Amino acid sequence: MTPHRTRKERENMAADSKQKRRTQLKMYLENNPFLTDEVLADKLDVSVQTIRLDRAVLDIPDVRERTRRVAEENYSRVRSINSGEIVGQLLDLHLGDTATSLLETNGDMAFEKTNIVRSHFIFAQAESLALAVIDADVAVTGLANIKYKKQVKPGEKLLAEAEVIRRKGDDKCVVLVESASGGEEVFRGKFVVFALGSEGDG
Amino acid sequence: MTPHRTRKERENMAADSKQKRRTQLKMYLENNPFLTDEVLADKLDVSVQTIRLDRAVLDIPDVRERTRRVAEENYSRVRSINSGEIVGQLLDLHLGDTATSLLETNGDMAFEKTNIVRSHFIFAQAESLALAVIDADVAVTGLANIKYKKQVKPGEKLLAEAEVIRRKGDDKCVVLVESASGGEEVFRGKFVVFALGSEGDG
DNA sequence: CAGATGTTTAATACTAGGTATTAATAAGAG
DNA sequence: CTCTTATTAATACCTAGTATTAAACATCTG
C-alpha cells in the first residue's frame, strides 16, 4: 500500500518480484481485461512505466485494444447464441413440417485442450431448429433423446435438418433433427416439443 | 462522393439533409458500433465536426464508450456459456462420484416473447457438470436422455447435481444430473459420457 | 570499493479519438 | 440587407496510451 520502502525491503523484493508481478498482471487481466495501466500500477504498487514495460514484454495490448477485442469477438457470437432465437443461420423453413439451419463452428466453441467443439453448441442448434419448425407462437422443449455420433472440429459447418415426425393433439409434436458435417452425420436427436398458448404451462 | 457541389445543389439538399443524415447515422451505428467519427464523416460526406454535433444531439457516445459498452455487456454473458468450460459456478466436486454447480439465470438467457429461460442453457449447465465429474483429462458426451420438467424464469438460480450412476469399462460412464430451482426439480438428464485417452475417438 | 548489469522510474515528444468552446462561413427566409 | 440555421474551422484540453532516452536504484562480481 505505501510506496515508501527502506533499502532492506527493496533488496529482499527485487530478485523475484518481477516474475511474480508479471504473473499477477496476467491474472488480473484475465479476470478483468478492462483495467488501465494506471489502475494496474496501483494494484501492483509499481509505476505506470513498469506496467507498460511488463505489457510490452508479455505482448499484452493496451486497454483500448483489449476492450475492442472483447467487444468484436463477442459481438457476432453473442448475437448468434444468446440474442438470436436461432442458433445458426436459418436456411429453409416449412412451418409444421421441415426446417434447415447452418452453423459455422469456430475455435471459440471448442474445448481448449482437445479442440473438439463443445457438444452443447450442436445441441443448441438442433433444439433451436426443433422449436423454430413448430407452427406456434411459442414452443418449449419437454423431452429430448439425443446422440452425438461424431466429434466436430472447429471450422466444420453443421447442416441441421429438422422434421416433424409425429403430432400428438394440438400442442405436442415430436421433431427429429439430424446434423451433418460434410455429408457425415454428427448428431441425431428427437425432441418432444410443446406449443404454448396464452397459458404459461409446459 | 465528390465534396464539390454547386450552390443549387446545396440549396436543394440543405433543408431535410440534416434529419436524413441523422437517421442514417443511427443506422450505421446500429449495424456497426465500432465506427469512428472520421469514418462516419467520410460515409455521410460531411465534416467530422458535423458528426460530433449530430452525436451530441442524438445523445450517442463516442466510439470508445460504445465499444466499452458492447464489451462489458457481453463479457460476463459470453464467459458463462462460451469461454468457461463449466457453465455455472462449480460448487462441489468429487471426481468420479458427484458434483454440484450453480447457474444464475438472467434476462439475456430467455426468449424475448415469453421470458422463459431458453432450455439449452439449462442443458449446457447439466452437460458441463456431467463432463466435469468424470475423472478423466478429457470427456465427451455420447448420448443424452433429458427431460425439462418445469419452466425457468430469469433470475432463478439453478442448482445442478451430478452423480455417476454406472461405469462401463474404463472409458464409459452414465451420469445422472438433476437441476432444481428453489427446491423444485426443473430438469433431469442421463448422459452417457466417454473419457478420451490420447486417441481422438468418441 | 568500482564497474557491469538488471530493474525501475522519470521525462519528453508523439498519437488517436475524442470533448468543449468560440468563431467564421454559407445559404435561405423575411 | 439582416436574421437564423447549418456547417465547418480553429483552438485548448483530455485519456490512455506508444516510443525513446536518460537517470536512479539494486545486485552481483572481481
PDB file of N, CA and C in Angstrom, chain B residues 49-123:
ATOM      1  N   GLN B  49     -16.733  17.499 -37.553  1.00  0.00           N
ATOM      2  CA  GLN B  49     -17.444  18.341 -36.582  1.00  0.00           C
ATOM      3  C   GLN B  49     -18.952  18.144 -36.661  1.00  0.00           C
ATOM      4  N   THR B  50     -19.434  18.013 -37.852  1.00  0.00           N
ATOM      5  CA  THR B  50     -20.877  17.800 -38.034  1.00  0.00           C
ATOM      6  C   THR B  50     -21.308  16.487 -37.397  1.00  0.00           C
ATOM      7  N   ILE B  51     -20.497  15.469 -37.591  1.00  0.00           N
ATOM      8  CA  ILE B  51     -20.804  14.178 -36.977  1.00  0.00           C
ATOM      9  C   ILE B  51     -20.847  14.311 -35.457  1.00  0.00           C
ATOM     10  N   ARG B  52     -19.886  15.027 -34.916  1.00  0.00           N
ATOM     11  CA  ARG B  52     -19.837  15.190 -33.461  1.00  0.00           C
ATOM     12  C   ARG B  52     -21.068  15.941 -32.968  1.00  0.00           C
ATOM     13  N   LEU B  53     -21.445  16.940 -33.726  1.00  0.00           N
ATOM     14  CA  LEU B  53     -22.641  17.700 -33.386  1.00  0.00           C
ATOM     15  C   LEU B  53     -23.869  16.795 -33.430  1.00  0.00           C
ATOM     16  N   ASP B  54     -23.963  16.007 -34.467  1.00  0.00           N
ATOM     17  CA  ASP B  54     -25.083  15.073 -34.596  1.00  0.00           C
ATOM     18  C   ASP B  54     -25.118  14.108 -33.419  1.00  0.00           C
ATOM     19  N   ARG B  55     -23.966  13.546 -33.089  1.00  0.00           N
ATOM     20  CA  ARG B  55     -23.917  12.614 -31.961  1.00  0.00           C
ATOM     21  C   ARG B  55     -24.361  13.276 -30.678  1.00  0.00           C
ATOM     22  N   ALA B  56     -23.912  14.514 -30.487  1.00  0.00           N
ATOM     23  CA  ALA B  56     -24.276  15.248 -29.270  1.00  0.00           C
ATOM     24  C   ALA B  56     -25.796  15.399 -29.193  1.00  0.00           C
ATOM     25  N   VAL B  57     -26.381  15.789 -30.300  1.00  0.00           N
ATOM     26  CA  VAL B  57     -27.833  15.979 -30.342  1.00  0.00           C
ATOM     27  C   VAL B  57     -28.559  14.656 -30.121  1.00  0.00           C
ATOM     28  N   LEU B  58     -28.067  13.614 -30.738  1.00  0.00           N
ATOM     29  CA  LEU B  58     -28.723  12.305 -30.657  1.00  0.00           C
ATOM     30  C   LEU B  58     -28.325  11.546 -29.393  1.00  0.00           C
ATOM     31  N   ASP B  59     -27.448  12.150 -28.614  1.00  0.00           N
ATOM     32  CA  ASP B  59     -27.014  11.536 -27.363  1.00  0.00           C
ATOM     33  C   ASP B  59     -26.333  10.182 -27.599  1.00  0.00           C
ATOM     34  N   ILE B  60     -25.481  10.161 -28.585  1.00  0.00           N
ATOM     35  CA  ILE B  60     -24.719   8.950 -28.898  1.00  0.00           C
ATOM     36  C   ILE B  60     -23.298   9.147 -28.401  1.00  0.00           C
ATOM     37  N   PRO B  61     -22.805   8.241 -27.551  1.00  0.00           N
ATOM     38  CA  PRO B  61     -21.442   8.405 -27.025  1.00  0.00           C
ATOM     39  C   PRO B  61     -20.388   8.117 -28.080  1.00  0.00           C
ATOM     40  N   ASP B  62     -19.152   8.431 -27.756  1.00  0.00           N
ATOM     41  CA  ASP B  62     -18.077   8.235 -28.724  1.00  0.00           C
ATOM     42  C   ASP B  62     -17.731   6.757 -28.909  1.00  0.00           C
ATOM     43  N   VAL B  63     -16.899   6.492 -29.883  1.00  0.00           N
ATOM     44  CA  VAL B  63     -16.624   5.117 -30.291  1.00  0.00           C
ATOM     45  C   VAL B  63     -16.017   4.292 -29.162  1.00  0.00           C
ATOM     46  N   ARG B  64     -15.215   4.936 -28.330  1.00  0.00           N
ATOM     47  CA  ARG B  64     -14.588   4.161 -27.252  1.00  0.00           C
ATOM     48  C   ARG B  64     -15.615   3.754 -26.217  1.00  0.00           C
ATOM     49  N   GLU B  65     -16.510   4.686 -25.916  1.00  0.00           N
ATOM     50  CA  GLU B  65     -17.572   4.373 -24.971  1.00  0.00           C
ATOM     51  C   GLU B  65     -18.506   3.294 -25.548  1.00  0.00           C
ATOM     52  N   ARG B  66     -18.818   3.407 -26.819  1.00  0.00           N
ATOM     53  CA  ARG B  66     -19.689   2.394 -27.447  1.00  0.00           C
ATOM     54  C   ARG B  66     -19.027   1.024 -27.410  1.00  0.00           C
ATOM     55  N   THR B  67     -17.746   1.004 -27.748  1.00  0.00           N
ATOM     56  CA  THR B  67     -17.005  -0.258 -27.736  1.00  0.00           C
ATOM     57  C   THR B  67     -16.979  -0.840 -26.331  1.00  0.00           C
ATOM     58  N   ARG B  68     -16.697   0.030 -25.371  1.00  0.00           N
ATOM     59  CA  ARG B  68     -16.633  -0.407 -23.981  1.00  0.00           C
ATOM     60  C   ARG B  68     -17.968  -1.029 -23.568  1.00  0.00           C
ATOM     61  N   ARG B  69     -19.052  -0.411 -23.964  1.00  0.00           N
ATOM     62  CA  ARG B  69     -20.371  -0.936 -23.579  1.00  0.00           C
ATOM     63  C   ARG B  69     -20.635  -2.302 -24.193  1.00  0.00           C
ATOM     64  N   VAL B  70     -20.358  -2.414 -25.475  1.00  0.00           N
ATOM     65  CA  VAL B  70     -20.544  -3.712 -26.139  1.00  0.00           C
ATOM     66  C   VAL B  70     -19.728  -4.766 -25.407  1.00  0.00           C
ATOM     67  N   ALA B  71     -18.471  -4.412 -25.114  1.00  0.00           N
ATOM     68  CA  ALA B  71     -17.568  -5.362 -24.473  1.00  0.00           C
ATOM     69  C   ALA B  71     -18.080  -5.753 -23.099  1.00  0.00           C
ATOM     70  N   GLU B  72     -18.464  -4.774 -22.305  1.00  0.00           N
ATOM     71  CA  GLU B  72     -18.850  -5.063 -20.931  1.00  0.00           C
ATOM     72  C   GLU B  72     -20.183  -5.790 -20.850  1.00  0.00           C
ATOM     73  N   GLU B  73     -21.101  -5.388 -21.714  1.00  0.00           N
ATOM     74  CA  GLU B  73     -22.407  -6.051 -21.696  1.00  0.00           C
ATOM     75  C   GLU B  73     -22.269  -7.539 -21.977  1.00  0.00           C
ATOM     76  N   ASN B  74     -21.407  -7.842 -22.929  1.00  0.00           N
ATOM     77  CA  ASN B  74     -21.336  -9.223 -23.389  1.00  0.00           C
ATOM     78  C   ASN B  74     -20.328 -10.055 -22.639  1.00  0.00           C
ATOM     79  N   TYR B  75     -19.475  -9.383 -21.873  1.00  0.00           N
ATOM     80  CA  TYR B  75     -18.340 -10.090 -21.289  1.00  0.00           C
ATOM     81  C   TYR B  75     -18.772 -11.217 -20.355  1.00  0.00           C
ATOM     82  N   SER B  76     -19.575 -10.884 -19.383  1.00  0.00           N
ATOM     83  CA  SER B  76     -19.966 -11.899 -18.403  1.00  0.00           C
ATOM     84  C   SER B  76     -20.835 -12.955 -19.065  1.00  0.00           C
ATOM     85  N   ARG B  77     -21.682 -12.477 -19.935  1.00  0.00           N
ATOM     86  CA  ARG B  77     -22.593 -13.373 -20.641  1.00  0.00           C
ATOM     87  C   ARG B  77     -21.848 -14.462 -21.394  1.00  0.00           C
ATOM     88  N   VAL B  78     -20.941 -14.017 -22.225  1.00  0.00           N
ATOM     89  CA  VAL B  78     -20.215 -14.942 -23.078  1.00  0.00           C
ATOM     90  C   VAL B  78     -19.324 -15.851 -22.256  1.00  0.00           C
ATOM     91  N   ARG B  79     -18.763 -15.277 -21.210  1.00  0.00           N
ATOM     92  CA  ARG B  79     -17.879 -16.094 -20.392  1.00  0.00           C
ATOM     93  C   ARG B  79     -18.622 -17.299 -19.825  1.00  0.00           C
ATOM     94  N   SER B  80     -19.859 -17.097 -19.444  1.00  0.00           N
ATOM     95  CA  SER B  80     -20.571 -18.187 -18.797  1.00  0.00           C
ATOM     96  C   SER B  80     -20.832 -19.337 -19.752  1.00  0.00           C
ATOM     97  N   ILE B  81     -21.317 -19.029 -20.939  1.00  0.00           N
ATOM     98  CA  ILE B  81     -21.676 -20.153 -21.802  1.00  0.00           C
ATOM     99  C   ILE B  81     -20.593 -20.515 -22.783  1.00  0.00           C
ATOM    100  N   ASN B  82     -19.748 -19.564 -23.118  1.00  0.00           N
ATOM    101  CA  ASN B  82     -18.897 -19.774 -24.264  1.00  0.00           C
ATOM    102  C   ASN B  82     -17.455 -20.090 -23.888  1.00  0.00           C
ATOM    103  N   SER B  83     -16.902 -19.307 -23.013  1.00  0.00           N
ATOM    104  CA  SER B  83     -15.481 -19.430 -22.751  1.00  0.00           C
ATOM    105  C   SER B  83     -15.204 -20.400 -21.603  1.00  0.00           C
ATOM    106  N   GLY B  84     -15.972 -20.276 -20.559  1.00  0.00           N
ATOM    107  CA  GLY B  84     -15.759 -21.164 -19.425  1.00  0.00           C
ATOM    108  C   GLY B  84     -16.093 -22.579 -19.822  1.00  0.00           C
ATOM    109  N   GLU B  85     -15.338 -23.505 -19.301  1.00  0.00           N
ATOM    110  CA  GLU B  85     -15.615 -24.905 -19.642  1.00  0.00           C
ATOM    111  C   GLU B  85     -16.837 -25.377 -18.855  1.00  0.00           C
ATOM    112  N   ILE B  86     -17.027 -24.776 -17.723  1.00  0.00           N
ATOM    113  CA  ILE B  86     -18.203 -25.091 -16.910  1.00  0.00           C
ATOM    114  C   ILE B  86     -19.223 -23.980 -17.066  1.00  0.00           C
ATOM    115  N   VAL B  87     -20.432 -24.355 -17.345  1.00  0.00           N
ATOM    116  CA  VAL B  87     -21.488 -23.366 -17.376  1.00  0.00           C
ATOM    117  C   VAL B  87     -22.097 -23.326 -15.988  1.00  0.00           C
ATOM    118  N   GLY B  88     -22.029 -22.182 -15.376  1.00  0.00           N
ATOM    119  CA  GLY B  88     -22.416 -22.070 -13.983  1.00  0.00           C
ATOM    120  C   GLY B  88     -21.172 -22.141 -13.127  1.00  0.00           C
ATOM    121  N   GLN B  89     -21.367 -21.979 -11.847  1.00  0.00           N
ATOM    122  CA  GLN B  89     -20.246 -21.968 -10.916  1.00  0.00           C
ATOM    123  C   GLN B  89     -20.146 -23.335 -10.239  1.00  0.00           C
ATOM    124  N   LEU B  90     -18.966 -23.920 -10.305  1.00  0.00           N
ATOM    125  CA  LEU B  90     -18.758 -25.231  -9.700  1.00  0.00           C
ATOM    126  C   LEU B  90     -18.685 -25.078  -8.188  1.00  0.00           C
ATOM    127  N   LEU B  91     -19.604 -25.721  -7.492  1.00  0.00           N
ATOM    128  CA  LEU B  91     -19.640 -25.542  -6.044  1.00  0.00           C
ATOM    129  C   LEU B  91     -18.930 -26.673  -5.330  1.00  0.00           C
ATOM    130  N   ASP B  92     -18.995 -27.850  -5.915  1.00  0.00           N
ATOM    131  CA  ASP B  92     -18.541 -29.031  -5.199  1.00  0.00           C
ATOM    132  C   ASP B  92     -18.174 -30.089  -6.231  1.00  0.00           C
ATOM    133  N   LEU B  93     -17.055 -30.769  -6.008  1.00  0.00           N
ATOM    134  CA  LEU B  93     -16.639 -31.767  -6.988  1.00  0.00           C
ATOM    135  C   LEU B  93     -15.929 -32.931  -6.318  1.00  0.00           C
ATOM    136  N   HIS B  94     -16.494 -34.116  -6.458  1.00  0.00           N
ATOM    137  CA  HIS B  94     -15.814 -35.347  -6.061  1.00  0.00           C
ATOM    138  C   HIS B  94     -15.629 -36.143  -7.332  1.00  0.00           C
ATOM    139  N   LEU B  95     -14.431 -36.073  -7.869  1.00  0.00           N
ATOM    140  CA  LEU B  95     -14.166 -36.697  -9.165  1.00  0.00           C
ATOM    141  C   LEU B  95     -14.613 -38.146  -9.210  1.00  0.00           C
ATOM    142  N   GLY B  96     -15.303 -38.492 -10.251  1.00  0.00           N
ATOM    143  CA  GLY B  96     -15.756 -39.867 -10.432  1.00  0.00           C
ATOM    144  C   GLY B  96     -16.984 -40.210  -9.609  1.00  0.00           C
ATOM    145  N   ASP B  97     -17.486 -39.241  -8.869  1.00  0.00           N
ATOM    146  CA  ASP B  97     -18.618 -39.547  -7.995  1.00  0.00           C
ATOM    147  C   ASP B  97     -19.745 -38.511  -8.155  1.00  0.00           C
ATOM    148  N   THR B  98     -19.611 -37.369  -7.495  1.00  0.00           N
ATOM    149  CA  THR B  98     -20.665 -36.358  -7.573  1.00  0.00           C
ATOM    150  C   THR B  98     -20.084 -34.966  -7.813  1.00  0.00           C
ATOM    151  N   ALA B  99     -20.945 -34.058  -8.264  1.00  0.00           N
ATOM    152  CA  ALA B  99     -20.545 -32.666  -8.449  1.00  0.00           C
ATOM    153  C   ALA B  99     -21.791 -31.788  -8.402  1.00  0.00           C
ATOM    154  N   THR B 100     -21.574 -30.532  -8.058  1.00  0.00           N
ATOM    155  CA  THR B 100     -22.677 -29.593  -7.943  1.00  0.00           C
ATOM    156  C   THR B 100     -22.279 -28.269  -8.586  1.00  0.00           C
ATOM    157  N   SER B 101     -23.196 -27.640  -9.296  1.00  0.00           N
ATOM    158  CA  SER B 101     -22.905 -26.305  -9.812  1.00  0.00           C
ATOM    159  C   SER B 101     -24.149 -25.439  -9.737  1.00  0.00           C
ATOM    160  N   LEU B 102     -23.900 -24.135  -9.731  1.00  0.00           N
ATOM    161  CA  LEU B 102     -24.974 -23.160  -9.608  1.00  0.00           C
ATOM    162  C   LEU B 102     -24.970 -22.237 -10.818  1.00  0.00           C
ATOM    163  N   LEU B 103     -26.121 -22.066 -11.428  1.00  0.00           N
ATOM    164  CA  LEU B 103     -26.236 -21.146 -12.560  1.00  0.00           C
ATOM    165  C   LEU B 103     -27.289 -20.093 -12.252  1.00  0.00           C
ATOM    166  N   GLU B 104     -26.843 -18.835 -12.262  1.00  0.00           N
ATOM    167  CA  GLU B 104     -27.808 -17.749 -12.041  1.00  0.00           C
ATOM    168  C   GLU B 104     -28.333 -17.299 -13.389  1.00  0.00           C
ATOM    169  N   THR B 105     -29.585 -17.518 -13.607  1.00  0.00           N
ATOM    170  CA  THR B 105     -30.174 -17.173 -14.900  1.00  0.00           C
ATOM    171  C   THR B 105     -30.485 -15.685 -14.948  1.00  0.00           C
ATOM    172  N   ASN B 106     -30.495 -15.136 -16.155  1.00  0.00           N
ATOM    173  CA  ASN B 106     -30.870 -13.733 -16.307  1.00  0.00           C
ATOM    174  C   ASN B 106     -31.632 -13.528 -17.615  1.00  0.00           C
ATOM    175  N   GLY B 107     -32.099 -12.314 -17.783  1.00  0.00           N
ATOM    176  CA  GLY B 107     -32.946 -11.992 -18.926  1.00  0.00           C
ATOM    177  C   GLY B 107     -32.325 -12.293 -20.278  1.00  0.00           C
ATOM    178  N   ASP B 108     -30.997 -12.235 -20.330  1.00  0.00           N
ATOM    179  CA  ASP B 108     -30.319 -12.488 -21.600  1.00  0.00           C
ATOM    180  C   ASP B 108     -30.448 -13.941 -22.033  1.00  0.00           C
ATOM    181  N   MET B 109     -30.769 -14.808 -21.088  1.00  0.00           N
ATOM    182  CA  MET B 109     -30.865 -16.229 -21.397  1.00  0.00           C
ATOM    183  C   MET B 109     -32.288 -16.618 -21.817  1.00  0.00           C
ATOM    184  N   ALA B 110     -33.176 -15.678 -21.798  1.00  0.00           N
ATOM    185  CA  ALA B 110     -34.586 -16.008 -22.014  1.00  0.00           C
ATOM    186  C   ALA B 110     -35.071 -15.604 -23.402  1.00  0.00           C
ATOM    187  N   PHE B 111     -36.150 -16.234 -23.817  1.00  0.00           N
ATOM    188  CA  PHE B 111     -36.841 -15.811 -25.019  1.00  0.00           C
ATOM    189  C   PHE B 111     -37.448 -14.442 -24.760  1.00  0.00           C
ATOM    190  N   GLU B 112     -37.389 -13.601 -25.778  1.00  0.00           N
ATOM    191  CA  GLU B 112     -37.933 -12.263 -25.582  1.00  0.00           C
ATOM    192  C   GLU B 112     -39.436 -12.284 -25.360  1.00  0.00           C
ATOM    193  N   LYS B 113     -40.099 -13.081 -26.180  1.00  0.00           N
ATOM    194  CA  LYS B 113     -41.563 -13.108 -26.133  1.00  0.00           C
ATOM    195  C   LYS B 113     -42.102 -13.581 -24.788  1.00  0.00           C
ATOM    196  N   THR B 114     -41.541 -14.705 -24.337  1.00  0.00           N
ATOM    197  CA  THR B 114     -42.175 -15.401 -23.225  1.00  0.00           C
ATOM    198  C   THR B 114     -41.480 -15.203 -21.897  1.00  0.00           C
ATOM    199  N   ASN B 115     -40.258 -14.680 -21.946  1.00  0.00           N
ATOM    200  CA  ASN B 115     -39.484 -14.545 -20.720  1.00  0.00           C
ATOM    201  C   ASN B 115     -39.286 -15.882 -20.004  1.00  0.00           C
ATOM    202  N   ILE B 116     -39.106 -16.914 -20.817  1.00  0.00           N
ATOM    203  CA  ILE B 116     -38.780 -18.234 -20.282  1.00  0.00           C
ATOM    204  C   ILE B 116     -37.334 -18.525 -20.653  1.00  0.00           C
ATOM    205  N   VAL B 117     -36.562 -18.996 -19.694  1.00  0.00           N
ATOM    206  CA  VAL B 117     -35.149 -19.271 -19.953  1.00  0.00           C
ATOM    207  C   VAL B 117     -35.029 -20.356 -21.026  1.00  0.00           C
ATOM    208  N   ARG B 118     -34.192 -20.075 -22.008  1.00  0.00           N
ATOM    209  CA  ARG B 118     -34.028 -20.994 -23.127  1.00  0.00           C
ATOM    210  C   ARG B 118     -33.392 -22.281 -22.619  1.00  0.00           C
ATOM    211  N   SER B 119     -33.972 -23.383 -23.019  1.00  0.00           N
ATOM    212  CA  SER B 119     -33.607 -24.626 -22.366  1.00  0.00           C
ATOM    213  C   SER B 119     -32.184 -25.065 -22.628  1.00  0.00           C
ATOM    214  N   HIS B 120     -31.557 -24.581 -23.703  1.00  0.00           N
ATOM    215  CA  HIS B 120     -30.199 -25.071 -23.888  1.00  0.00           C
ATOM    216  C   HIS B 120     -29.213 -24.495 -22.887  1.00  0.00           C
ATOM    217  N   PHE B 121     -29.610 -23.462 -22.162  1.00  0.00           N
ATOM    218  CA  PHE B 121     -28.750 -23.004 -21.072  1.00  0.00           C
ATOM    219  C   PHE B 121     -28.802 -24.006 -19.918  1.00  0.00           C
ATOM    220  N   ILE B 122     -29.998 -24.498 -19.675  1.00  0.00           N
ATOM    221  CA  ILE B 122     -30.177 -25.498 -18.620  1.00  0.00           C
ATOM    222  C   ILE B 122     -29.430 -26.771 -19.004  1.00  0.00           C
ATOM    223  N   PHE B 123     -29.564 -27.108 -20.278  1.00  0.00           N
ATOM    224  CA  PHE B 123     -28.855 -28.276 -20.798  1.00  0.00           C
ATOM    225  C   PHE B 123     -27.346 -28.097 -20.689  1.00  0.00           C
TER     226      PHE B 123
END
